[in-house]
Coordinates of C-alpha atoms in Angstrom, one line a residue:
M1 CA -32.9 34.0 -25.7
A2 CA -29.2 34.1 -26.5
R3 CA -27.2 31.1 -27.7
F4 CA -23.4 30.9 -27.7
E5 CA -21.6 27.9 -29.2
H6 CA -17.9 27.1 -29.7
T7 CA -16.1 23.9 -30.8
V8 CA -12.5 23.1 -29.9
A9 CA -10.2 20.3 -30.7
V10 CA -8.6 18.6 -27.7
A11 CA -6.4 15.6 -27.2
A12 CA -8.3 12.3 -26.7
L13 CA -8.1 10.8 -23.2
D14 CA -7.5 7.1 -22.9
R15 CA -10.3 5.4 -20.9
G16 CA -8.0 2.9 -19.3
W17 CA -5.7 5.7 -18.1
F18 CA -8.7 7.7 -16.7
E19 CA -10.1 4.8 -14.8
E20 CA -6.6 3.9 -13.4
A21 CA -6.0 7.5 -12.3
A22 CA -9.4 7.7 -10.6
G23 CA -8.9 4.4 -8.9
T24 CA -5.4 5.4 -7.7
L25 CA -6.7 8.7 -6.2
L26 CA -9.6 6.8 -4.5
D27 CA -7.1 4.3 -3.0
L28 CA -4.8 7.0 -1.8
L29 CA -7.6 8.8 0.0
G30 CA -9.2 5.6 1.2
T31 CA -6.1 4.4 2.9
S32 CA -5.3 7.8 4.5
R33 CA -5.6 8.3 8.2
E34 CA -5.9 11.0 10.8
G35 CA -2.6 12.3 12.2
E36 CA -1.5 14.7 14.9
G37 CA -3.4 18.0 15.0
G38 CA -6.0 16.7 12.6
A39 CA -3.6 16.3 9.7
V40 CA -4.7 13.9 7.0
L41 CA -1.9 11.5 6.3
L42 CA -1.4 9.2 3.3
A43 CA -0.3 5.6 4.0
D44 CA 3.4 6.7 3.6
G45 CA 3.0 9.3 6.4
R46 CA 3.0 12.4 4.2
A47 CA 0.3 15.0 5.0
V48 CA -2.3 16.0 2.5
D49 CA -1.5 19.7 1.8
G50 CA -4.1 22.2 3.1
L51 CA -6.5 19.6 4.6
L52 CA -7.2 19.2 8.3
L53 CA -9.8 17.1 10.0
L54 CA -11.7 19.6 12.2
K55 CA -14.5 17.5 13.7
G56 CA -15.7 13.9 13.6
H57 CA -13.9 10.8 12.5
H58 CA -11.8 10.6 9.3
L59 CA -13.7 9.2 6.3
R60 CA -16.9 8.8 8.3
P61 CA -20.2 10.6 7.6
G62 CA -20.2 13.9 9.3
A63 CA -16.5 14.5 9.3
R64 CA -15.7 18.1 8.9
Y65 CA -12.5 19.3 7.0
G66 CA -10.9 22.6 6.4
S67 CA -7.6 24.2 5.5
G68 CA -6.9 25.5 9.0
P69 CA -8.1 25.2 12.6
E70 CA -11.4 26.9 13.3
P71 CA -11.3 29.9 15.8
V72 CA -12.4 28.9 19.3
G73 CA -14.1 31.1 21.9
A74 CA -14.7 34.8 22.0
D75 CA -11.0 35.5 22.7
A76 CA -10.0 34.5 19.2
E77 CA -8.4 37.4 17.3
A78 CA -10.8 38.8 14.8
P79 CA -9.5 39.5 11.3
E80 CA -9.6 43.1 9.9
A81 CA -11.9 42.1 7.1
D82 CA -15.2 40.3 7.3
P83 CA -14.6 36.8 8.7
V84 CA -14.9 33.9 6.2
S85 CA -16.0 30.5 7.3
E86 CA -15.2 27.6 4.9
A87 CA -15.4 23.9 5.5
T88 CA -16.1 20.6 3.7
V89 CA -18.4 18.0 5.3
L90 CA -18.3 14.4 4.2
R91 CA -21.8 13.2 3.8
A92 CA -21.1 9.7 2.5
W93 CA -18.1 7.5 1.9
R94 CA -19.1 4.2 0.3
P95 CA -16.6 3.6 -2.5
S96 CA -18.6 0.8 -3.9
R97 CA -21.8 3.0 -4.2
S98 CA -21.3 6.7 -3.7
I99 CA -19.2 9.5 -2.2
E100 CA -20.8 12.7 -1.3
I101 CA -19.4 15.9 0.1
E102 CA -20.8 19.3 1.0
H103 CA -18.7 22.5 0.9
V104 CA -19.9 25.6 2.7
L105 CA -18.5 29.1 2.3
E106 CA -20.0 31.8 4.4
E107 CA -19.3 35.5 4.8
A108 CA -21.3 38.4 6.1
S109 CA -22.4 39.3 2.6
F110 CA -22.8 35.9 1.0
S111 CA -23.2 32.2 1.6
V112 CA -22.6 29.5 -0.9
R113 CA -23.3 25.8 -0.4
T114 CA -22.1 23.2 -2.9
R115 CA -22.9 19.4 -2.9
I116 CA -21.0 16.9 -5.0
R117 CA -21.9 13.3 -5.4
L118 CA -19.9 10.7 -7.2
R119 CA -21.9 7.5 -8.1
E120 CA -20.1 4.2 -8.3
P121 CA -16.6 5.7 -7.5
L122 CA -14.8 2.5 -8.4
T123 CA -15.9 2.7 -12.1
P124 CA -16.3 5.8 -11.8
G125 CA -19.8 6.7 -12.5
A126 CA -21.8 10.0 -12.9
L127 CA -20.6 13.1 -11.0
E128 CA -23.5 15.3 -9.8
L129 CA -23.2 18.8 -8.5
S130 CA -25.7 21.2 -7.0
L131 CA -25.0 24.8 -5.8
S132 CA -27.0 27.4 -4.1
G133 CA -26.1 30.9 -2.8
H134 CA -27.6 33.9 -1.2
N135 CA -26.9 37.1 0.7
P136 CA -28.1 36.5 4.3
Q137 CA -29.2 40.2 4.4
G138 CA -30.8 40.3 1.0
G139 CA -33.9 39.2 -0.7
S140 CA -34.7 37.0 -3.7
L141 CA -32.5 39.1 -6.0
Y142 CA -29.5 37.8 -4.1
R143 CA -30.4 34.1 -4.5
F144 CA -29.3 31.7 -7.2
S145 CA -29.0 28.0 -7.7
A146 CA -27.3 25.6 -10.2
R147 CA -27.2 21.9 -11.0
G148 CA -24.8 20.0 -13.2
K149 CA -24.0 16.4 -14.2
A150 CA -21.0 14.7 -15.9
D151 CA -21.6 11.1 -17.1
P152 CA -18.4 9.3 -18.1
A153 CA -20.4 6.4 -19.7
A154 CA -22.2 8.8 -21.9
W155 CA -18.9 10.5 -22.8
W156 CA -17.2 7.3 -23.9
A157 CA -20.3 6.3 -25.9
A158 CA -20.2 9.6 -27.7
V159 CA -16.5 9.4 -28.6
D160 CA -16.8 5.8 -29.6
R161 CA -19.2 6.7 -32.5
P162 CA -17.8 6.8 -36.0
S163 CA -16.3 10.2 -36.8
S164 CA -18.8 10.5 -39.7
A165 CA -21.8 10.0 -37.4
P166 CA -23.8 13.0 -36.1
P167 CA -23.1 14.2 -32.6
A168 CA -24.7 12.2 -29.8
A169 CA -28.2 13.3 -28.8
R170 CA -27.4 12.9 -25.1
H171 CA -25.1 15.5 -23.7
P172 CA -22.5 13.8 -21.4
V173 CA -22.0 17.1 -19.5
S174 CA -24.8 19.5 -18.7
G175 CA -25.8 22.1 -16.2
R176 CA -28.5 24.6 -15.4
A177 CA -28.4 27.9 -13.4
V178 CA -31.4 29.8 -12.2
H179 CA -31.8 33.3 -10.8
R180 CA -34.9 35.5 -10.4
L181 CA -33.8 37.6 -13.4
G182 CA -32.7 34.8 -15.7
K183 CA -31.6 31.3 -16.3
A184 CA -29.0 29.5 -18.3
R185 CA -28.2 26.0 -19.6
L186 CA -24.7 24.7 -20.5
T187 CA -24.0 21.5 -22.5
I188 CA -20.8 19.9 -23.5
T189 CA -20.8 17.2 -26.2
P190 CA -17.7 15.4 -27.8
R191 CA -17.3 13.6 -31.0
P192 CA -14.3 11.8 -32.5
A193 CA -12.2 13.5 -35.2
E194 CA -10.5 11.6 -38.0
D195 CA -7.1 12.3 -36.7
G196 CA -7.9 10.7 -33.3
S197 CA -8.5 13.9 -31.4
W198 CA -11.9 15.0 -30.0
Q199 CA -14.1 17.8 -31.2
V200 CA -15.8 19.2 -28.2
S201 CA -18.8 21.5 -28.6
V202 CA -19.8 23.8 -25.8
V203 CA -23.2 25.5 -25.9
L204 CA -24.5 28.1 -23.6
V205 CA -28.1 29.3 -23.8
A206 CA -29.3 32.2 -21.6
R207 CA -32.6 34.0 -21.3
G208 CA -34.2 36.5 -19.1
R209 CA -37.3 35.7 -17.0
W210 CA -40.7 37.3 -16.8
L211 CA -40.8 41.0 -17.8
L212 CA -37.0 41.2 -18.1
R213 CA -37.0 39.2 -21.4
P214 CA -37.3 42.2 -23.7
V215 CA -34.9 44.2 -21.6
A216 CA -32.3 41.4 -21.7
A217 CA -32.7 41.1 -25.4
V218 CA -32.0 44.8 -26.0
A219 CA -29.0 44.7 -23.7
L220 CA -27.6 41.6 -25.4
S221 CA -27.9 43.2 -28.8
F222 CA -25.3 45.8 -27.8
A223 CA -23.1 43.4 -25.9
R224 CA -23.3 40.2 -28.0
G225 CA -19.9 40.7 -29.6
T226 CA -18.2 41.1 -26.3
V227 CA -20.0 38.2 -24.7
T228 CA -19.3 35.9 -27.7
R229 CA -15.6 36.8 -27.6
S230 CA -15.3 36.2 -23.9
F231 CA -17.2 32.9 -24.1
R232 CA -14.9 31.6 -26.9
E233 CA -11.8 32.7 -25.1
A234 CA -12.9 30.9 -21.9
V235 CA -13.5 27.7 -23.9
D236 CA -10.2 28.0 -25.6
R237 CA -8.4 28.5 -22.3
A238 CA -10.1 25.4 -20.9
A239 CA -9.0 23.4 -24.0
D240 CA -5.4 24.5 -23.6
A241 CA -5.4 23.6 -20.0
W242 CA -6.8 20.1 -20.8
N243 CA -4.2 19.5 -23.5
T244 CA -1.3 20.6 -21.3
A245 CA -2.4 18.4 -18.4
L246 CA -2.8 15.4 -20.6
A247 CA 0.6 15.9 -22.2
E248 CA 2.2 15.9 -18.7
L249 CA 0.2 13.1 -17.1
T250 CA -1.0 10.5 -19.6
P251 CA 2.5 9.0 -20.2
L252 CA 2.5 7.9 -16.6
Y253 CA 1.1 4.5 -15.5
G254 CA 1.4 2.2 -12.5
E255 CA 3.7 3.3 -9.7
A256 CA 4.8 6.4 -11.6
L257 CA 1.2 7.6 -11.8
R258 CA 0.6 6.8 -8.2
T259 CA 3.7 8.8 -7.2
E260 CA 2.6 11.8 -9.3
I261 CA -0.9 11.8 -7.8
A262 CA 0.5 11.4 -4.3
G263 CA 2.8 14.3 -4.9
A264 CA 0.0 16.5 -6.1
L265 CA -1.9 15.8 -2.9
T266 CA 0.9 16.5 -0.5
E267 CA 3.0 19.2 -2.1
P268 CA 2.0 22.9 -2.0
P269 CA 1.1 24.3 -5.4
E270 CA 3.7 26.5 -7.0
P271 CA 3.1 30.2 -6.8
A272 CA 1.5 31.7 -10.0
E273 CA 3.8 33.5 -12.2
P274 CA 3.2 37.3 -12.3
Q275 CA 1.2 38.4 -15.4
P276 CA 2.8 41.1 -17.6
L277 CA 1.3 44.5 -17.4

């Protein structure tokens, strides 16, 4: 078994702002409609960037969405590389109870299916995720699965504790991944700091399965330093992204927040800056 843990300081998120932002996003999507060519239009007529209704009725169970039209018939021009099929299917749209979507990504060499369920979206409640993947031409070594859950109520309860209290026993964010050769568990637990920020502990526990346990232990003894460094760098990058996003968004409320979210939905993302060599 290998255990990796890293704690970072991040800016605290105001609960009222979070619930307003989530409600605004839900309202923008809930009042959207189908436009010409399958475009998804917000109430003001602007199209959601990169989202088309491919089949079914908008915001009805079974509706199928994608980023572009699906090829039709045998005369469709075949791409040079292996064709990739990607679509999102709406399984449930009940804002007072739950929203559920399923994303399917398929290629000749792999297939990944992801299901996301948001309970009590108006609150919002717990976010649940399940993922499974396999190689259609491979055996059990090419199969994996994962499940995760983020519970806002448990998160707020954890950060509302006195800063001198021990961390909450219940992890607000947790996930498990399973493969024939190993399994892993990830937990994220916050606690308040005296300066008003949050101390967030991220813990990853991995272990081999069956006869591979001693082999994995030996391999990890040589790679532990590299894995530890990569794990901490990944957590640090996530914390930096969180702090940057909050600095840009949390000053916005009301109509300004709605305008910002609507712009994020309808405007193409800016191209990534080239990384120095």
